[in-house]
XYZ file of C-alpha atoms in Angstrom:
655
model
C -11.931 8.284 3.211
C -8.254 8.406 3.012
C -7.545 12.190 3.173
C -5.308 13.852 4.778
C -5.946 17.768 5.406
C -4.263 20.281 7.504
C -6.666 19.700 10.830
C -4.738 16.276 11.677
C -1.962 18.777 12.890
C -2.789 19.148 16.568
C -1.923 22.079 17.599
C 0.071 24.814 15.710
C 2.752 26.291 18.217
C 3.771 30.360 17.758
C 7.038 32.111 18.616
C 7.068 35.935 18.944
C 10.739 37.598 19.000
C 11.989 40.744 18.238
C 14.129 43.884 19.969
C 12.554 45.400 23.180
C 9.965 47.823 22.818
C 8.605 47.019 18.885
C 5.511 45.430 20.603
C 5.112 41.522 20.707
C 3.711 41.831 23.850
C 0.732 44.657 22.008
C -0.143 42.380 19.935
C -0.831 39.117 21.576
C -2.601 42.017 24.552
C -4.767 43.247 21.372
C -5.592 40.077 19.429
C -7.326 38.619 22.955
C -8.787 41.591 24.267
C -9.337 43.356 21.092
C -8.431 46.039 22.024
C -5.343 47.989 22.979
C -3.672 47.901 26.043
C -2.853 51.077 27.923
C -0.387 49.141 30.712
C 2.127 46.578 29.174
C 4.025 43.723 31.152
C 7.478 42.607 30.070
C 5.981 39.506 29.009
C 2.416 37.882 28.399
C 2.077 34.766 29.340
C 1.545 31.733 27.185
C -1.984 31.482 25.771
C -4.297 28.898 23.630
C -6.746 29.933 21.095
C -9.386 27.086 20.822
C -9.344 25.659 17.348
C -12.928 26.098 16.638
C -11.925 30.144 16.750
C -9.061 29.273 13.776
C -9.562 29.796 10.379
C -7.693 26.299 9.966
C -10.001 24.702 12.739
C -6.268 23.959 14.553
C -6.047 24.495 18.733
C -2.970 27.802 18.512
C -0.683 28.188 21.353
C 0.864 32.000 21.072
C 4.366 32.572 22.924
C 5.864 35.778 24.138
C 10.052 36.372 24.260
C 11.143 38.989 26.936
C 14.670 39.753 27.043
C 14.413 41.865 30.065
C 12.758 37.901 31.770
C 14.381 34.737 30.068
C 17.906 33.886 28.984
C 19.297 33.290 25.908
C 18.804 29.737 26.831
C 15.542 30.215 26.638
C 14.975 31.690 23.863
C 16.865 28.537 22.106
C 14.001 26.173 24.142
C 11.800 28.083 22.875
C 13.210 28.442 19.465
C 13.042 24.718 19.151
C 9.453 24.153 20.778
C 7.803 26.378 18.281
C 6.242 25.607 14.907
C 7.021 29.092 13.511
C 8.850 32.476 14.825
C 7.424 35.504 14.075
C 10.163 38.387 14.270
C 8.675 41.636 15.153
C 10.235 44.936 14.286
C 8.751 48.288 14.493
C 8.201 50.277 11.367
C 9.270 53.395 12.834
C 12.853 52.173 14.036
C 15.420 51.019 11.772
C 17.606 49.405 13.675
C 14.398 47.229 14.459
C 14.653 46.371 11.030
C 18.298 45.784 10.393
C 18.182 43.638 13.453
C 16.202 41.013 11.275
C 19.562 40.064 9.364
C 22.333 41.013 11.619
C 20.376 39.254 14.811
C 17.508 37.447 14.583
C 17.472 36.047 10.920
C 21.050 33.946 12.158
C 20.114 33.120 15.475
C 16.720 31.128 14.721
C 19.430 29.191 11.737
C 21.949 28.453 14.250
C 19.624 27.381 17.263
C 17.636 25.398 15.034
C 20.372 23.892 13.248
C 22.957 23.131 16.912
C 19.349 20.652 17.175
C 18.870 17.360 15.936
C 15.410 16.874 16.092
C 12.318 18.799 18.114
C 10.915 18.530 22.212
C 7.927 16.946 20.587
C 9.601 14.301 18.831
C 9.070 15.044 15.292
C 12.233 15.578 12.791
C 13.210 19.364 13.279
C 13.184 21.410 10.393
C 16.787 23.051 10.189
C 14.583 26.100 8.647
C 12.286 26.757 10.445
C 9.259 28.671 8.866
C 9.466 32.619 9.574
C 6.943 35.851 9.337
C 8.118 38.882 9.513
C 5.859 41.169 11.155
C 5.579 45.198 10.843
C 4.503 47.317 13.858
C 3.256 50.573 14.971
C 1.807 51.143 11.016
C -0.006 53.488 13.034
C 2.926 55.968 13.526
C 4.154 56.371 9.807
C 2.546 57.222 5.762
C 4.863 54.722 4.632
C 5.446 51.175 4.175
C 8.500 48.610 4.774
C 7.788 46.400 2.689
C 10.010 46.980 -0.444
C 12.605 46.303 2.115
C 11.418 43.386 3.671
C 10.182 41.328 0.261
C 14.477 41.866 -0.668
C 15.269 39.996 3.053
C 12.861 37.437 1.382
C 15.241 37.203 -1.527
C 17.906 35.978 0.629
C 16.131 34.045 3.664
C 13.513 30.987 1.892
C 12.539 30.166 5.642
C 10.692 33.345 5.248
C 6.979 32.742 4.638
C 5.373 35.833 4.499
C 5.171 39.136 5.700
C 2.789 41.942 7.077
C 2.502 45.098 8.645
C 0.126 45.718 11.492
C -0.560 47.786 14.607
C -1.552 46.472 18.167
C -3.048 50.477 18.603
C -5.482 50.190 15.839
C -5.785 46.370 15.508
C -5.078 46.511 12.097
C -3.944 43.408 10.577
C -4.100 41.384 13.834
C -6.227 38.652 13.211
C -4.498 38.213 9.677
C -0.840 38.467 11.292
C -1.237 35.426 13.398
C -3.826 33.937 10.249
C -0.576 34.291 8.178
C 1.309 32.742 11.197
C -0.943 29.374 11.264
C -0.449 29.130 7.668
C 3.307 28.792 7.378
C 3.041 25.662 9.831
C -0.134 24.700 7.526
C 0.816 25.144 4.200
C 4.446 25.659 4.168
C 5.725 27.584 1.042
C 9.253 25.811 1.400
C 8.577 22.590 0.412
C 6.398 23.616 -2.853
C 8.395 25.977 -4.159
C 12.069 27.507 -4.672
C 11.494 31.741 -4.563
C 14.782 32.157 -6.331
C 13.750 30.323 -9.317
C 10.472 31.406 -9.271
C 9.319 27.520 -9.784
C 7.996 24.310 -8.374
C 10.572 22.322 -5.854
C 11.445 18.964 -7.971
C 9.865 16.772 -4.851
C 6.671 19.056 -5.853
C 7.043 18.496 -9.202
C 7.170 14.665 -8.447
C 4.472 14.908 -6.462
C 1.991 16.752 -8.897
C 3.420 14.439 -11.818
C 2.265 11.924 -10.366
C -1.362 13.226 -9.211
C -1.388 13.929 -12.417
C -1.147 11.261 -13.837
C -3.616 9.075 -11.062
C -6.521 11.846 -12.755
C -5.850 11.096 -16.025
C -8.126 8.474 -16.193
C -8.310 7.265 -20.144
C -3.883 7.577 -20.113
C -4.265 10.482 -22.695
C -1.237 12.314 -20.806
C -4.612 15.507 -20.860
C -7.008 16.231 -18.349
C -10.363 16.463 -20.319
C -13.528 18.664 -18.289
C -14.332 15.383 -17.076
C -11.139 14.568 -15.395
C -10.787 17.949 -14.404
C -14.324 17.501 -12.899
C -13.667 14.055 -10.795
C -10.232 15.995 -9.342
C -12.077 19.192 -8.307
C -14.323 16.709 -6.570
C -12.500 14.584 -4.616
C -9.852 17.823 -3.440
C -12.409 19.436 -2.628
C -15.949 18.183 -2.681
C -17.229 20.524 -4.859
C -17.885 20.675 -9.344
C -15.931 22.686 -10.944
C -18.360 25.358 -12.451
C -18.083 25.835 -16.085
C -17.404 29.533 -16.629
C -14.858 28.969 -13.845
C -13.588 26.237 -15.838
C -13.145 28.114 -18.636
C -11.272 31.356 -16.960
C -8.745 28.688 -15.410
C -7.884 27.138 -19.351
C -7.687 31.120 -20.477
C -5.308 32.169 -17.689
C -2.866 28.875 -18.521
C -3.554 29.438 -22.305
C -1.900 32.770 -21.910
C 1.057 31.942 -19.384
C 2.014 28.336 -21.205
C 1.801 28.019 -24.819
C 1.523 24.181 -24.634
C -0.720 24.399 -21.372
C -3.909 23.775 -23.225
C -4.528 21.225 -26.065
C -7.769 19.748 -27.594
C -9.624 21.758 -25.096
C -7.766 19.772 -22.379
C -5.007 20.884 -19.588
C -1.512 19.067 -19.849
C 0.865 18.136 -17.382
C 2.558 21.694 -18.195
C -0.574 23.519 -17.842
C -1.473 21.609 -14.235
C 1.929 22.412 -12.994
C 1.579 26.328 -14.254
C -1.932 26.086 -12.207
C -0.227 25.302 -9.233
C 2.932 27.689 -9.112
C 0.725 30.535 -10.109
C -1.378 29.632 -6.764
C 1.519 29.829 -4.398
C 2.722 32.688 -6.292
C -0.323 34.567 -5.883
C -0.078 33.175 -2.054
C -2.465 30.556 -2.151
C -0.733 27.800 -0.553
C -3.213 25.460 1.023
C -5.346 24.754 -2.492
C -1.826 22.856 -3.767
C -1.335 21.758 -0.302
C -5.363 20.302 -0.183
C -4.661 18.490 -3.211
C -1.711 17.234 -2.237
C -3.163 16.088 1.069
C -5.589 14.461 -0.784
C -3.676 12.213 -2.672
C -2.004 10.982 0.658
C 1.543 13.311 1.383
C 2.846 14.897 4.404
C 4.708 18.140 5.451
C 7.790 16.595 3.618
C 5.816 15.465 0.410
C 6.525 12.060 1.269
C 3.435 9.655 1.590
C 2.236 9.242 4.938
C 2.934 5.991 6.638
C -0.954 5.925 8.143
C -2.415 6.914 4.230
C -0.294 3.802 2.650
C -0.611 1.537 5.594
C -3.570 1.933 7.328
C -3.935 -0.267 10.662
C -5.626 -3.550 9.727
C -6.776 -6.395 12.052
C -6.212 -10.120 11.418
C -6.919 -12.006 13.936
C -5.175 -15.282 14.176
C -5.724 -18.652 11.737
C -7.391 -16.128 9.261
C -6.183 -14.859 5.973
C -6.307 -11.884 3.484
C -7.884 -11.947 0.187
C -9.044 -9.499 -2.720
C -12.305 -7.802 -1.759
C -14.980 -7.200 -5.044
C -14.045 -3.571 -4.800
C -10.555 -4.451 -4.722
C -10.651 -6.316 -7.741
C -12.849 -4.035 -9.735
C -10.281 -1.451 -8.884
C -7.036 -3.610 -10.136
C -9.393 -4.529 -13.479
C -9.842 -0.850 -13.941
C -6.237 -0.407 -13.412
C -5.348 -3.201 -16.237
C -7.755 -1.863 -19.037
C -7.341 1.128 -18.470
C -2.899 0.696 -19.484
C -3.759 -1.847 -21.864
C -3.367 0.412 -24.968
C -3.965 -2.412 -27.826
C -6.380 -3.900 -26.010
C -4.436 -7.372 -26.257
C -5.724 -8.652 -22.821
C -2.111 -8.707 -22.036
C 0.528 -5.901 -20.453
C 3.418 -5.685 -22.531
C 6.470 -4.809 -20.279
C 6.083 -0.894 -21.459
C 2.338 -0.637 -20.321
C 3.446 -2.490 -16.953
C 6.274 0.290 -16.750
C 3.801 2.442 -17.409
C 1.062 1.184 -15.189
C 3.638 1.425 -12.132
C 4.730 5.185 -12.977
C 2.861 6.213 -10.184
C 4.810 4.180 -7.525
C 7.964 4.401 -6.243
C 9.382 0.675 -7.919
C 7.135 -1.979 -9.487
C 6.360 -4.568 -6.353
C 7.422 -7.270 -8.278
C 9.979 -8.147 -11.450
C 8.091 -8.373 -14.724
C 11.242 -10.095 -16.489
C 11.412 -13.154 -13.659
C 9.192 -12.970 -10.960
C 5.651 -12.086 -13.020
C 6.710 -14.976 -15.353
C 7.395 -17.620 -13.497
C 4.402 -16.723 -10.940
C 1.234 -16.063 -12.238
C -0.162 -17.492 -16.057
C 1.459 -15.281 -18.478
C 0.386 -14.867 -22.894
C 3.148 -17.373 -25.145
C 4.753 -13.846 -25.148
C 5.250 -13.998 -21.668
C 3.403 -11.132 -20.909
C 0.749 -11.153 -17.939
C -2.711 -11.497 -19.013
C -5.970 -9.941 -16.631
C -6.059 -13.641 -15.460
C -2.407 -13.145 -14.451
C -2.300 -9.772 -13.346
C -5.452 -10.733 -10.641
C -3.869 -13.876 -9.166
C -0.655 -11.880 -9.232
C -1.974 -8.990 -6.662
C -3.794 -12.115 -4.726
C -0.662 -13.801 -4.083
C 0.837 -10.536 -2.631
C -2.474 -10.113 -1.056
C -2.346 -13.283 1.225
C 1.401 -13.164 1.875
C 2.209 -9.595 1.907
C -1.284 -8.027 2.588
C 0.977 -4.604 3.856
C 2.436 -4.403 0.492
C -1.270 -4.418 -1.432
C -2.140 -1.483 1.019
C 0.389 0.398 -0.110
C 0.674 -0.171 -3.447
C -3.424 0.202 -3.785
C -2.501 3.955 -2.751
C 0.260 4.336 -4.997
C -1.906 3.022 -7.410
C -5.334 5.992 -6.340
C -7.576 3.592 -5.205
C -8.211 6.105 -1.898
C -8.856 8.746 -4.630
C -10.886 7.109 -7.125
C -12.920 4.886 -4.492
C -13.273 7.823 -2.040
C -12.491 5.129 0.449
C -9.385 3.860 2.295
C -7.800 0.523 0.651
C -8.748 -1.582 3.208
C -12.418 -1.919 1.861
C -10.223 -3.482 -0.860
C -9.298 -6.263 1.749
C -11.556 -9.199 2.755
C -10.268 -10.830 6.393
C -11.317 -14.390 6.400
C -12.295 -16.118 9.051
C -10.756 -17.959 11.370
C -9.319 -21.491 10.398
C -10.598 -23.337 13.384
C -14.270 -22.248 12.342
C -13.482 -24.028 8.606
C -12.219 -26.748 10.373
C -14.990 -26.972 13.043
C -17.848 -26.569 10.140
C -15.620 -28.974 8.183
C -16.101 -26.605 5.037
C -13.852 -23.377 4.122
C -15.079 -20.029 3.344
C -11.846 -18.860 1.644
C -11.098 -18.474 -2.310
C -7.128 -18.365 -2.016
C -5.663 -21.829 -0.464
C -1.980 -22.206 -0.070
C -0.162 -25.473 -0.368
C 3.514 -26.221 0.322
C 5.195 -28.639 -2.098
C 7.445 -30.251 0.278
C 10.168 -33.067 -1.497
C 14.068 -33.676 -1.776
C 15.775 -32.651 -4.049
C 15.012 -33.522 -7.517
C 12.038 -35.209 -7.531
C 10.080 -32.538 -9.436
C 8.505 -29.822 -7.083
C 9.075 -27.322 -9.472
C 8.133 -28.991 -12.454
C 4.831 -29.398 -10.984
C 4.474 -25.807 -9.372
C 5.545 -24.255 -12.800
C 3.206 -26.862 -14.565
C 0.124 -24.896 -12.706
C 0.797 -22.177 -14.358
C 0.569 -23.259 -18.582
C -1.603 -24.528 -20.935
C 1.074 -27.877 -22.009
C 3.054 -28.826 -19.416
C 5.515 -30.895 -21.535
C 6.862 -28.289 -22.683
C 8.396 -27.603 -19.419
C 10.806 -30.951 -19.817
C 14.046 -30.834 -19.754
C 14.128 -27.368 -18.586
C 16.456 -26.057 -15.234
C 14.474 -24.070 -13.007
C 17.238 -21.707 -11.886
C 15.507 -18.625 -10.262
C 14.556 -17.600 -6.673
C 10.463 -17.491 -7.202
C 9.131 -19.630 -4.570
C 5.118 -18.912 -5.560
C 3.248 -20.533 -7.992
C -0.597 -19.457 -8.430
C -3.141 -19.863 -10.661
C -7.167 -20.801 -10.178
C -8.936 -24.152 -10.073
C -13.069 -24.915 -9.853
C -14.220 -26.558 -7.486
C -17.919 -27.279 -7.572
C -18.090 -24.938 -9.687
C -16.710 -21.638 -7.797
C -13.063 -20.230 -8.947
C -10.942 -20.600 -6.025
C -7.267 -19.906 -6.294
C -4.138 -21.823 -5.014
C -0.494 -20.932 -4.299
C 1.880 -23.555 -4.461
C 4.906 -22.255 -2.691
C 7.892 -24.872 -3.411
C 9.577 -25.431 -0.032
C 13.594 -24.987 -0.634
C 15.125 -28.437 0.758
C 19.291 -27.649 0.992
C 19.851 -31.356 2.570
C 17.523 -34.132 3.935
C 18.180 -33.333 7.180
C 17.472 -29.909 7.471
C 14.050 -29.036 9.938
C 11.763 -27.584 8.058
C 10.559 -24.133 9.747
C 6.859 -23.383 11.076
C 6.523 -21.698 8.329
C 7.419 -24.205 5.936
C 4.642 -26.477 7.627
C 1.427 -24.304 8.098
C -0.958 -23.912 5.085
C -4.581 -25.199 4.118
C -3.544 -28.499 2.171
C 0.252 -30.264 2.116
C 1.791 -32.042 -1.401
C 4.944 -34.141 0.077
C 6.679 -35.716 -3.890
C 9.105 -38.376 -4.484
C 10.513 -39.418 -7.925
C 8.829 -42.549 -8.679
C 11.793 -43.369 -10.500
C 13.757 -42.748 -8.089
C 14.013 -46.072 -5.421
C 15.561 -43.409 -2.371
C 13.018 -40.925 -2.909
C 10.234 -41.175 -1.024
C 11.940 -42.160 2.243
C 12.272 -38.619 2.569
C 9.019 -37.959 1.554
C 7.354 -40.503 3.902
C 9.896 -38.804 7.763
C 8.560 -35.302 6.450
C 4.997 -36.794 7.314
C 5.465 -38.577 10.215
C 7.669 -35.818 11.781
C 5.046 -32.869 10.712
C 1.837 -33.587 9.624
C 0.894 -37.502 10.845
C -0.721 -35.562 13.971
C -1.402 -32.070 12.215
C -4.817 -31.491 10.927
C -3.499 -30.299 7.524
C -4.400 -32.675 4.530
C -2.055 -34.516 2.565
C -1.645 -35.625 -0.568
C 1.750 -37.914 -1.649
C 2.378 -37.707 -5.171
C 4.783 -39.797 -7.423
C 6.512 -37.463 -10.586
C 8.314 -39.026 -12.949
C 4.968 -41.681 -14.158
C 6.192 -41.620 -17.385
C 9.367 -43.420 -16.381
C 9.442 -47.074 -15.203
C 8.366 -47.001 -11.866
C 10.932 -48.007 -8.962
C 9.973 -49.609 -6.524
C 11.221 -48.113 -2.825
C 13.383 -48.638 -0.367
C 11.491 -47.828 2.825
C 10.033 -50.127 5.090
C 6.781 -49.644 3.192
C 5.622 -48.533 -0.419
C 4.082 -45.525 -1.429
C 0.887 -47.173 -1.840
C 1.033 -49.464 1.861
C 2.441 -45.983 3.649
C -0.984 -43.909 2.510
C -3.135 -46.965 3.823
C -1.593 -47.346 6.688
C -1.525 -43.789 7.436
C -5.383 -43.467 6.000
C -4.348 -40.865 3.150
C -5.147 -41.076 -0.718
C -3.665 -42.998 -2.786
C -0.241 -41.528 -4.191
C -1.204 -39.381 -7.150
C 1.388 -40.071 -10.169
C 2.170 -37.803 -12.315
C 3.791 -36.279 -15.225
C 4.937 -33.201 -17.247
C 4.331 -35.227 -20.090
C 1.000 -36.456 -19.783
C -0.333 -32.973 -19.401
C -3.169 -34.041 -17.249
C -3.988 -31.429 -14.562
C -6.468 -32.621 -12.331
C -3.795 -32.602 -9.334
C -4.431 -28.934 -8.947
C -8.233 -29.511 -8.865
C -7.250 -32.500 -5.907
C -5.634 -30.106 -3.702
C -7.938 -27.015 -3.881
C -10.244 -29.495 -3.318
C -8.849 -30.968 0.476
C -7.888 -27.419 1.088
C -11.785 -26.253 0.467
C -12.834 -29.028 2.824
C -10.514 -30.094 4.831
C -11.945 -32.264 7.453
C -12.813 -34.707 4.702
C -9.794 -37.187 4.374
C -11.557 -40.367 6.364
C -13.945 -39.762 3.824
C -11.991 -40.065 0.703
C -10.284 -43.050 2.100
C -13.174 -44.640 2.231
C -14.735 -43.638 -1.179
C -11.410 -44.898 -3.176
C -11.106 -48.351 -1.131
C -15.086 -48.501 -1.994
C -13.990 -47.737 -6.408
C -10.721 -50.376 -5.725
C -12.838 -53.577 -3.881
C -15.901 -52.307 -6.751
C -13.500 -52.884 -9.646
C -12.005 -56.241 -9.010
C -15.750 -57.113 -8.127
C -14.773 -57.628 -4.292
C -17.198 -55.039 -2.518
C -19.877 -55.918 -0.347
C -22.928 -54.286 -0.114
C -22.977 -54.617 3.580
C -22.419 -51.165 5.408
C -20.740 -53.143 8.191
C -17.915 -53.071 6.180
C -17.421 -49.850 5.972
C -17.862 -49.619 9.588
C -15.446 -51.892 10.266
C -12.828 -49.973 8.484
C -13.665 -47.164 10.837
C -14.664 -44.535 8.262
C -18.230 -45.121 8.481
C -19.454 -41.730 10.076
C -17.160 -39.600 7.928
C -18.684 -41.332 4.955
C -22.263 -41.278 6.461
C -21.317 -37.189 6.131
C -23.598 -36.371 2.821
C -21.226 -32.623 1.886
C -18.482 -35.349 1.952
C -19.618 -37.262 -0.589
C -20.337 -34.387 -2.266
C -16.823 -33.338 -2.498
C -15.918 -37.310 -3.528
C -17.756 -37.201 -6.478
C -15.696 -33.815 -7.603
C -12.124 -35.307 -6.886
C -13.281 -38.384 -8.491
C -15.038 -36.958 -11.104
C -10.944 -36.155 -12.519
C -9.853 -39.772 -11.872
C -7.029 -41.116 -9.445
C -3.717 -40.918 -11.265
C -2.637 -39.132 -14.528
C -0.571 -41.900 -15.916
């Protein structure tokens, strides 16, 4: 469900150290046997406590140390292997108490600092969690806690302190619980003892969590939002009486912690500060882990990037749940309700992320539909996410997590992704089940392919006339209707630096190819012809040849064949003549339809040949003519004719 808890740690390793005779071994044996041992060996063997008998449900290894049997080198190894070190002193022995600061704490610090990594491969923390344990409390009538608290102020790695007795079993279980807790719910990443305040990293994480839970974006958590927060983190509702008590505590301690009977950010932060001060670290950690944070207060890799299996030939799209979540996020931050995100609204939307996934000033305005101000509309917003999901699905998973998908949907962000069936199956069925298609637009420099791509994004393409396109944005995405169904078409502008440069496999592989030449330039078509012969003639990728700038005088091409003859020879559709000036956009529907029905190219040729002959009164009703053309099988397919009708309705040329 996308929830990360302390139980994900495989084990907790506790090391007991201290001067000889303070009772380290007795503590371990008393815990295991639940009675005080009359005979105590120099050192207890390492024991493992099963997960089902520990409060945190994590297997726990308890390791004893004896200076009589072990060397200083062996001690250093054990300190580095341990997750937490319990320094034991005898409450009736002032020397053992003094040695905590004069020997044991400096030793643990220096040992940790001299090693860059621990033996289990995890990054080493220089300040190993420490628990101070005062044993033999049954021998005295006073407490040493005040002396220990003074030590804790100087050593922030000390998580807690406890007085106990191995003889009477007083606080034995609590001692090992505190040791476990020091590992699973450490204080130091959350709280600065000297300042009595949250750490900057903890504040930053809690601010993000507050923003995600603030559904109406009014900078307050009302009762409904607090209840949702409680359910998501602890799987239980917040009782009205308890909620009122929490608000009362906040109000007494933080003047601006409550506003209009709702909790402010300052109140939210104070509440977690109070939890930690009262030793309830586990509460704050439960919240942090539910929102994907690890012990270093960084977003977990597994939370951001859950494994997604994509078979070869398959692609990735947004699922319905993914789209609905993104629509809700958009509407939440579209505060003026104008149907578009201003730069400030866009910035606020991604304030829960390290950085926005794209540049608003350049990428958004050049890759997806916007309004007249250049602000992304809801349609453009979904288009841009659709583009990222196809080209970089891992990034989509990450940003869905940053935006709180896992918490709001109570599920992994994997449910926001739809993995399509393999392309070979689409080819076999002669129909694609996808809703997002990739079209590579290839042509020589100056052919107008970038204008063709950008024209896909705006209603009035003539506004692009005379513009120079100086940007590294290579993808443009918009939606088109194919058979009454909305499909997204991604145009990728393939950059061609030199005519002889070979195309890379990733520049060739696509759902449909659009080969572009300048109809007014006699030397333009040769490049397109060579590209087709070299890369597409033997492939199963549908190809459309497009002559741009058809509003200018069409020139005869300096090539062995003219474009129409070339298309006839290679059984391609006749060249589609295109111009930004005419503002006709049927080309994009044709490309999407060809991608959706990749095996009907032969039928398309037959259809256009049929229409051409009928136009000039040369069409015979004899079906043998069709068969002689070698195209009868494709033409006889009913679905093929349906596709052709969809294409023909838009016309052949854009003059």
